[in-house]
mmCIF file of C-alpha atoms in Angstrom:
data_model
loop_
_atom_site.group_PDB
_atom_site.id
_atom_site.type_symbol
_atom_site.label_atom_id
_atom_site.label_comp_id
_atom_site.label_asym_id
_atom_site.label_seq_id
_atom_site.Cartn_x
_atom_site.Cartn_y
_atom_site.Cartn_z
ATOM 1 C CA UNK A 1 5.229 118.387 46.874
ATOM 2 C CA UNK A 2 8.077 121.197 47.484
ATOM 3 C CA UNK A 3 7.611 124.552 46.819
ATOM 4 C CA UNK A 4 10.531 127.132 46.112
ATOM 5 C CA UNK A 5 11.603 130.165 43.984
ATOM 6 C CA UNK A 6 11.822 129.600 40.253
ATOM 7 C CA UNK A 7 15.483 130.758 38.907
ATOM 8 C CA UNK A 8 16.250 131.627 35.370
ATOM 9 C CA UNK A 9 17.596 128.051 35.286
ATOM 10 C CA UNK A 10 13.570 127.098 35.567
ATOM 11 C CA UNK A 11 12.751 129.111 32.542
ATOM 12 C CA UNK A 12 11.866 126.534 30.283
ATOM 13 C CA UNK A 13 9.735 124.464 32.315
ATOM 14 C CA UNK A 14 8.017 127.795 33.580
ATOM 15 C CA UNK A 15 7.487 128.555 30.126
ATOM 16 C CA UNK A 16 6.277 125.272 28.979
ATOM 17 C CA UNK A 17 3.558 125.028 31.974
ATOM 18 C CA UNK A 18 2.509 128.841 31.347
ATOM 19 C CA UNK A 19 1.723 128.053 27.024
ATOM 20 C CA UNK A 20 -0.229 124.844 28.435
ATOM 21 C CA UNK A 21 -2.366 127.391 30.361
ATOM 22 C CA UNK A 22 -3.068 129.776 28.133
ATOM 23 C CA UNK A 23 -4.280 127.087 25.702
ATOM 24 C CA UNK A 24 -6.295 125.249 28.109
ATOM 25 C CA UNK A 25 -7.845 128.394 30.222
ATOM 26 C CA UNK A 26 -7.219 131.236 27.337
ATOM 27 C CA UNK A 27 -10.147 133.103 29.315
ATOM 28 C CA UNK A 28 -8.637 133.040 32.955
ATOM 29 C CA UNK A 29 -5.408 135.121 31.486
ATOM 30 C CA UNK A 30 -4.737 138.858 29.688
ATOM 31 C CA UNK A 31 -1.781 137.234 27.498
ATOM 32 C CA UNK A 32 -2.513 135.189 25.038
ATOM 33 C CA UNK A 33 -0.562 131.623 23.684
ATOM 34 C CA UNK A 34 0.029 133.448 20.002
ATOM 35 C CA UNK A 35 1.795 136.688 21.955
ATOM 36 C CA UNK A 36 3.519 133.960 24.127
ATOM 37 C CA UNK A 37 4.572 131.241 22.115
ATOM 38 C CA UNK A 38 7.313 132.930 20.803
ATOM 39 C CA UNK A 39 9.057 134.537 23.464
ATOM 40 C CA UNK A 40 12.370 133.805 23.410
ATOM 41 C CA UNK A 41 13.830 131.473 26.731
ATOM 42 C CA UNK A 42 16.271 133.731 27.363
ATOM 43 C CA UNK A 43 13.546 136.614 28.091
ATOM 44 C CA UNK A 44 11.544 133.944 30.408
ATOM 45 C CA UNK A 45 14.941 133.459 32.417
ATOM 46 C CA UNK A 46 15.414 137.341 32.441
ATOM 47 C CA UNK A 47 11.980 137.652 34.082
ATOM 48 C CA UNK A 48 12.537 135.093 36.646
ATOM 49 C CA UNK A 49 16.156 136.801 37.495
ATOM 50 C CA UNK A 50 16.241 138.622 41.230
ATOM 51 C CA UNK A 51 15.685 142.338 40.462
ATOM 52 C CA UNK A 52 12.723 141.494 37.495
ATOM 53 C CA UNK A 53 9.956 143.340 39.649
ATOM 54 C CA UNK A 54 8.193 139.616 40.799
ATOM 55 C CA UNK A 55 8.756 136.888 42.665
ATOM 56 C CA UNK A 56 8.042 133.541 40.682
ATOM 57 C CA UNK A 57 7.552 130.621 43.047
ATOM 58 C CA UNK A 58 6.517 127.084 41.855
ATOM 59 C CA UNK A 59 5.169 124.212 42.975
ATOM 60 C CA UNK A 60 7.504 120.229 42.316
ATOM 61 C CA UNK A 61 6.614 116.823 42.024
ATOM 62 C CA UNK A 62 9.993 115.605 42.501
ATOM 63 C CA UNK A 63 11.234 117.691 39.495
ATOM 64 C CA UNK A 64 7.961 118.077 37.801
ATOM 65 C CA UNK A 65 6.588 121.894 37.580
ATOM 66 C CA UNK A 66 2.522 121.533 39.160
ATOM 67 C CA UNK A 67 2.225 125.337 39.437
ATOM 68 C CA UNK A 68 3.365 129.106 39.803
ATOM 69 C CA UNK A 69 2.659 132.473 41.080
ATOM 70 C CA UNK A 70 3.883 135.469 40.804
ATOM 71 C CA UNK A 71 4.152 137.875 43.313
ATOM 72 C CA UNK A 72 5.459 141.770 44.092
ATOM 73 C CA UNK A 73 5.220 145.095 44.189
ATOM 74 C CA UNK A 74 3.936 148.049 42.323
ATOM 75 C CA UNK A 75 6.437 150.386 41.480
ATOM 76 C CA UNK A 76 4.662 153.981 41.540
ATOM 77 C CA UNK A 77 6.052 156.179 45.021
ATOM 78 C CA UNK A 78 2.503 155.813 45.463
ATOM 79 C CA UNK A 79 1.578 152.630 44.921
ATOM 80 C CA UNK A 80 4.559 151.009 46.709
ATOM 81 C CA UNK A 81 2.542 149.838 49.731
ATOM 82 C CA UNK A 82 0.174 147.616 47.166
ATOM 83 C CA UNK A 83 1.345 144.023 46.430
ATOM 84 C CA UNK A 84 0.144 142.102 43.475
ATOM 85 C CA UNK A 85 -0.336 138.527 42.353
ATOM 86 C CA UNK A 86 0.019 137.126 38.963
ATOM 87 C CA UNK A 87 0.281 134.313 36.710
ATOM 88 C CA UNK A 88 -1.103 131.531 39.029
ATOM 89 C CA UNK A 89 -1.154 128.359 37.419
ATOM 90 C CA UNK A 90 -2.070 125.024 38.341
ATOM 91 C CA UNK A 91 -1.158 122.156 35.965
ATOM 92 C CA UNK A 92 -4.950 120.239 35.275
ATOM 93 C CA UNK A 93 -3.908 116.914 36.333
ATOM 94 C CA UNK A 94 -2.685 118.512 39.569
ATOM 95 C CA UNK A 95 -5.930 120.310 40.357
ATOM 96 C CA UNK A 96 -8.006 119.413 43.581
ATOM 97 C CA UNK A 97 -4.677 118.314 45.389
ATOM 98 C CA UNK A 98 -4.079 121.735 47.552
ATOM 99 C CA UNK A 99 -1.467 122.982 45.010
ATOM 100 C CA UNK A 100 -3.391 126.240 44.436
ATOM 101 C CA UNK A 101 -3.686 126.957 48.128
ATOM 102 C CA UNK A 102 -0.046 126.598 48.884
ATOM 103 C CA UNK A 103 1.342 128.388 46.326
ATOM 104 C CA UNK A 104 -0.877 131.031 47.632
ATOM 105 C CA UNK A 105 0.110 130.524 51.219
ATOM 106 C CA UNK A 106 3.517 131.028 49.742
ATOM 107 C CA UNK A 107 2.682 133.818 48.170
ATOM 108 C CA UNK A 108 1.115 135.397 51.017
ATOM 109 C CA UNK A 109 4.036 134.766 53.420
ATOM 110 C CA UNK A 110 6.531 136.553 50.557
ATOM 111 C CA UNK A 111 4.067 139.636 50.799
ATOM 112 C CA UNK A 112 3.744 139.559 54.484
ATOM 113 C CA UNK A 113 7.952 140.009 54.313
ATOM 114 C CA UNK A 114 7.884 142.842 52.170
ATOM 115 C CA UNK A 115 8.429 146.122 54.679
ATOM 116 C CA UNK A 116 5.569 148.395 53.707
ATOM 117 C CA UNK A 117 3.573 146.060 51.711
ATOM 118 C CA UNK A 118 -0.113 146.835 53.350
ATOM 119 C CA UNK A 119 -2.251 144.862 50.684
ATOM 120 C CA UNK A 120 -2.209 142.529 47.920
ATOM 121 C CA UNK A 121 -4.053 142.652 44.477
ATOM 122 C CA UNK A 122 -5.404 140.274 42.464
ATOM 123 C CA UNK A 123 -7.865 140.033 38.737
ATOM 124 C CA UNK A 124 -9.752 136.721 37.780
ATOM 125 C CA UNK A 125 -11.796 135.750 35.604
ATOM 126 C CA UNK A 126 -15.581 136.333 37.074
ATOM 127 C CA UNK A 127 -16.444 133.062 35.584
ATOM 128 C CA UNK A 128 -13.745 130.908 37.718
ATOM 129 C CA UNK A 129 -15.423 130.119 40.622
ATOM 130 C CA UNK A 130 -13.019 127.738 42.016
ATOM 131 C CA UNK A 131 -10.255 130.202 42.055
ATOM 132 C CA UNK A 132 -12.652 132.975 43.468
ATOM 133 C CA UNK A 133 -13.932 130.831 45.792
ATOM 134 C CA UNK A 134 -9.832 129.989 46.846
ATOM 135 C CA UNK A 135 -9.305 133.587 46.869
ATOM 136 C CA UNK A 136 -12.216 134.337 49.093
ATOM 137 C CA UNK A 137 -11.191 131.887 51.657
ATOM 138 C CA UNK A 138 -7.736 133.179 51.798
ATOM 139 C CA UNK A 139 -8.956 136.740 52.906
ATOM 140 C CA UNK A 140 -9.469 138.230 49.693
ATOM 141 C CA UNK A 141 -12.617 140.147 48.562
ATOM 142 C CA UNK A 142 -13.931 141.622 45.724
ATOM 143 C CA UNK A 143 -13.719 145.246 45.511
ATOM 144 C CA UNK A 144 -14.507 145.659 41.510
ATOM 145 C CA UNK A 145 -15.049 144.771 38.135
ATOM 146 C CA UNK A 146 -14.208 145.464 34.737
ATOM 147 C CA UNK A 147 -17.179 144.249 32.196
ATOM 148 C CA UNK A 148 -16.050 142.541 29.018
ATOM 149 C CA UNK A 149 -11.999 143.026 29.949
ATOM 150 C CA UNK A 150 -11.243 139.925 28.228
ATOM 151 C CA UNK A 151 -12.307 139.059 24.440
ATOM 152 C CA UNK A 152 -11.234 135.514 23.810
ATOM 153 C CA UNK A 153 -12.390 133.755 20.636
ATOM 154 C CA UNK A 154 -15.416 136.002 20.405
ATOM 155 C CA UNK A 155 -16.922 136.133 23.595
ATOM 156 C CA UNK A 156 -16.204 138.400 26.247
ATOM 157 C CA UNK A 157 -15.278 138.068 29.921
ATOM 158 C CA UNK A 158 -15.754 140.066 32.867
ATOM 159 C CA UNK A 159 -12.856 141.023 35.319
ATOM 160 C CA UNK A 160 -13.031 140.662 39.381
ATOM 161 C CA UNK A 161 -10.710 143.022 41.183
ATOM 162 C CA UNK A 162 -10.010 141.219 44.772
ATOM 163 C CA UNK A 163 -8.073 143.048 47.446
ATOM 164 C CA UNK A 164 -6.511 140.961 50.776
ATOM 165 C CA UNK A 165 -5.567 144.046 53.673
ATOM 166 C CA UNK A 166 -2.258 142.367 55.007
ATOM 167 C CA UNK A 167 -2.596 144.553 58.098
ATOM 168 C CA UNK A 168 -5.921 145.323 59.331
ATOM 169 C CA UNK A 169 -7.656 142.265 57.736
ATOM 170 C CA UNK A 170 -4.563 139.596 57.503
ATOM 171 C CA UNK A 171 -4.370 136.926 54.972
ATOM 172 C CA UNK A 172 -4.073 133.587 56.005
ATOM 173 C CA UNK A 173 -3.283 130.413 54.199
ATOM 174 C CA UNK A 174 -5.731 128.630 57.576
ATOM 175 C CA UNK A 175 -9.166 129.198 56.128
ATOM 176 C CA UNK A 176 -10.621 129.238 59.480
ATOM 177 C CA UNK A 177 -9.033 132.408 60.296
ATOM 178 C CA UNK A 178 -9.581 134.299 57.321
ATOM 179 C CA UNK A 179 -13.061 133.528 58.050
ATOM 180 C CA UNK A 180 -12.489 134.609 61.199
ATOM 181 C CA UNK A 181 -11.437 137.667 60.076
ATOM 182 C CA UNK A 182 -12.866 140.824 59.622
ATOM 183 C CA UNK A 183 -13.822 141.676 55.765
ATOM 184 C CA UNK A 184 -10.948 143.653 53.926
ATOM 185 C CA UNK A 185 -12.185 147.149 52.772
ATOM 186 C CA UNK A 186 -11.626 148.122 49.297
ATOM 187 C CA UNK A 187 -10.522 151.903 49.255
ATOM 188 C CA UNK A 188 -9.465 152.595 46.062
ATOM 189 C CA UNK A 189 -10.155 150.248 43.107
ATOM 190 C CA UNK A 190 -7.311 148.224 41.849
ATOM 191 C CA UNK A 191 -5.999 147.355 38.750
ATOM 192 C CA UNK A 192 -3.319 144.481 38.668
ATOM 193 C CA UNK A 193 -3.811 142.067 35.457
ATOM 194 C CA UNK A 194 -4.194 138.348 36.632
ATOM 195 C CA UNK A 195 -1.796 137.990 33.978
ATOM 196 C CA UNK A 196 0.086 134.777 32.578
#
């Protein structure tokens, strides 16, 4: 397994893996498949382009797309020290082989690089466990949550906020020391969609 940066040249496979997700997990994202399926390729590649606002990076089998996440900043003056993460994906017949985890690790090291960048936001699903409990072992806590923020075919789902302090309270892709770590403190409450 490789990981690098998705280019607009990736924009169909990135599409492709991120309609298989929102069919098979429609709870664990804010977009849904009918608002995605659509989309034209050529407005995937656009968000992918350097300059979009994220960072895309995904995880290969040789040339087969496991997994993504999205990374960057928030663009308020005051906001610009917060980092976000979005649209993690990992393929189901990939699952339980450490693709998760190192697209994270990724992720974290691309936050870590930003200058400023004190934090880094997340939203799940409270009803994943695996990818809270992946979260949580990576440094990130919960500092919120939004009852019944997602209504998917008639049910509804509750929302974890999760907050990783890149400074005080470092996030590490070696779960032994983010356990070793001392517990992030939420100040404010955050807001970034775990969006696909």
């Amino acid at each position: 397994m490789h990981i690098r940066r998705l280019l607009p040249s990736d924009a169909a496979a990135f599409q492709q893996v991120r309609l298989r997700a929102l069919l098979d997990s429609p709870s664990a994202f804010g977009s849904s498949y009918e608002e995605e399926a659509d989309r034209l390729i050529s407005d995937v590649a656009d968000s992918l382009a350097e300059g979009s606002g994220r960072t895309v990076f995904g995880a290969f089998d040789e040339s087969t797309l496991l997994g993504v996440v999205g990374v960057g900043r928030e663009r308020g003056l005051k906001e610009r020290h917060r980092g976000f993460i979005r649209s993690m994906v990992v393929a189901p017949e990939a699952r339980g082989r450490g693709v998760g985890k190192a697209l994270m690790g990724v992720a974290i090291d691309f936050a870590r690089s930003m200058p400023g960048l004190r934090q880094l936001t997340l939203a799940v699903t409270a009803e994943n466990e695996v990818a809270v409990a992946l979260y949580e072992r990576l440094g990130f806590v919960v500092c919120g949550t939004s009852p019944e923020a997602l209504h998917v075919e008639g049910r509804f789902y509750d929302e974890l906020h999760m907050v990783c302090r890149l400074g005080d309270a470092p996030c590490s892709t070696d779960p032994a020391a983010a356990a070793g770590s001392a517990s992030p403190v939420c100040s404010e409450s955050t807001t970034a969609k775990h969006q696909a």
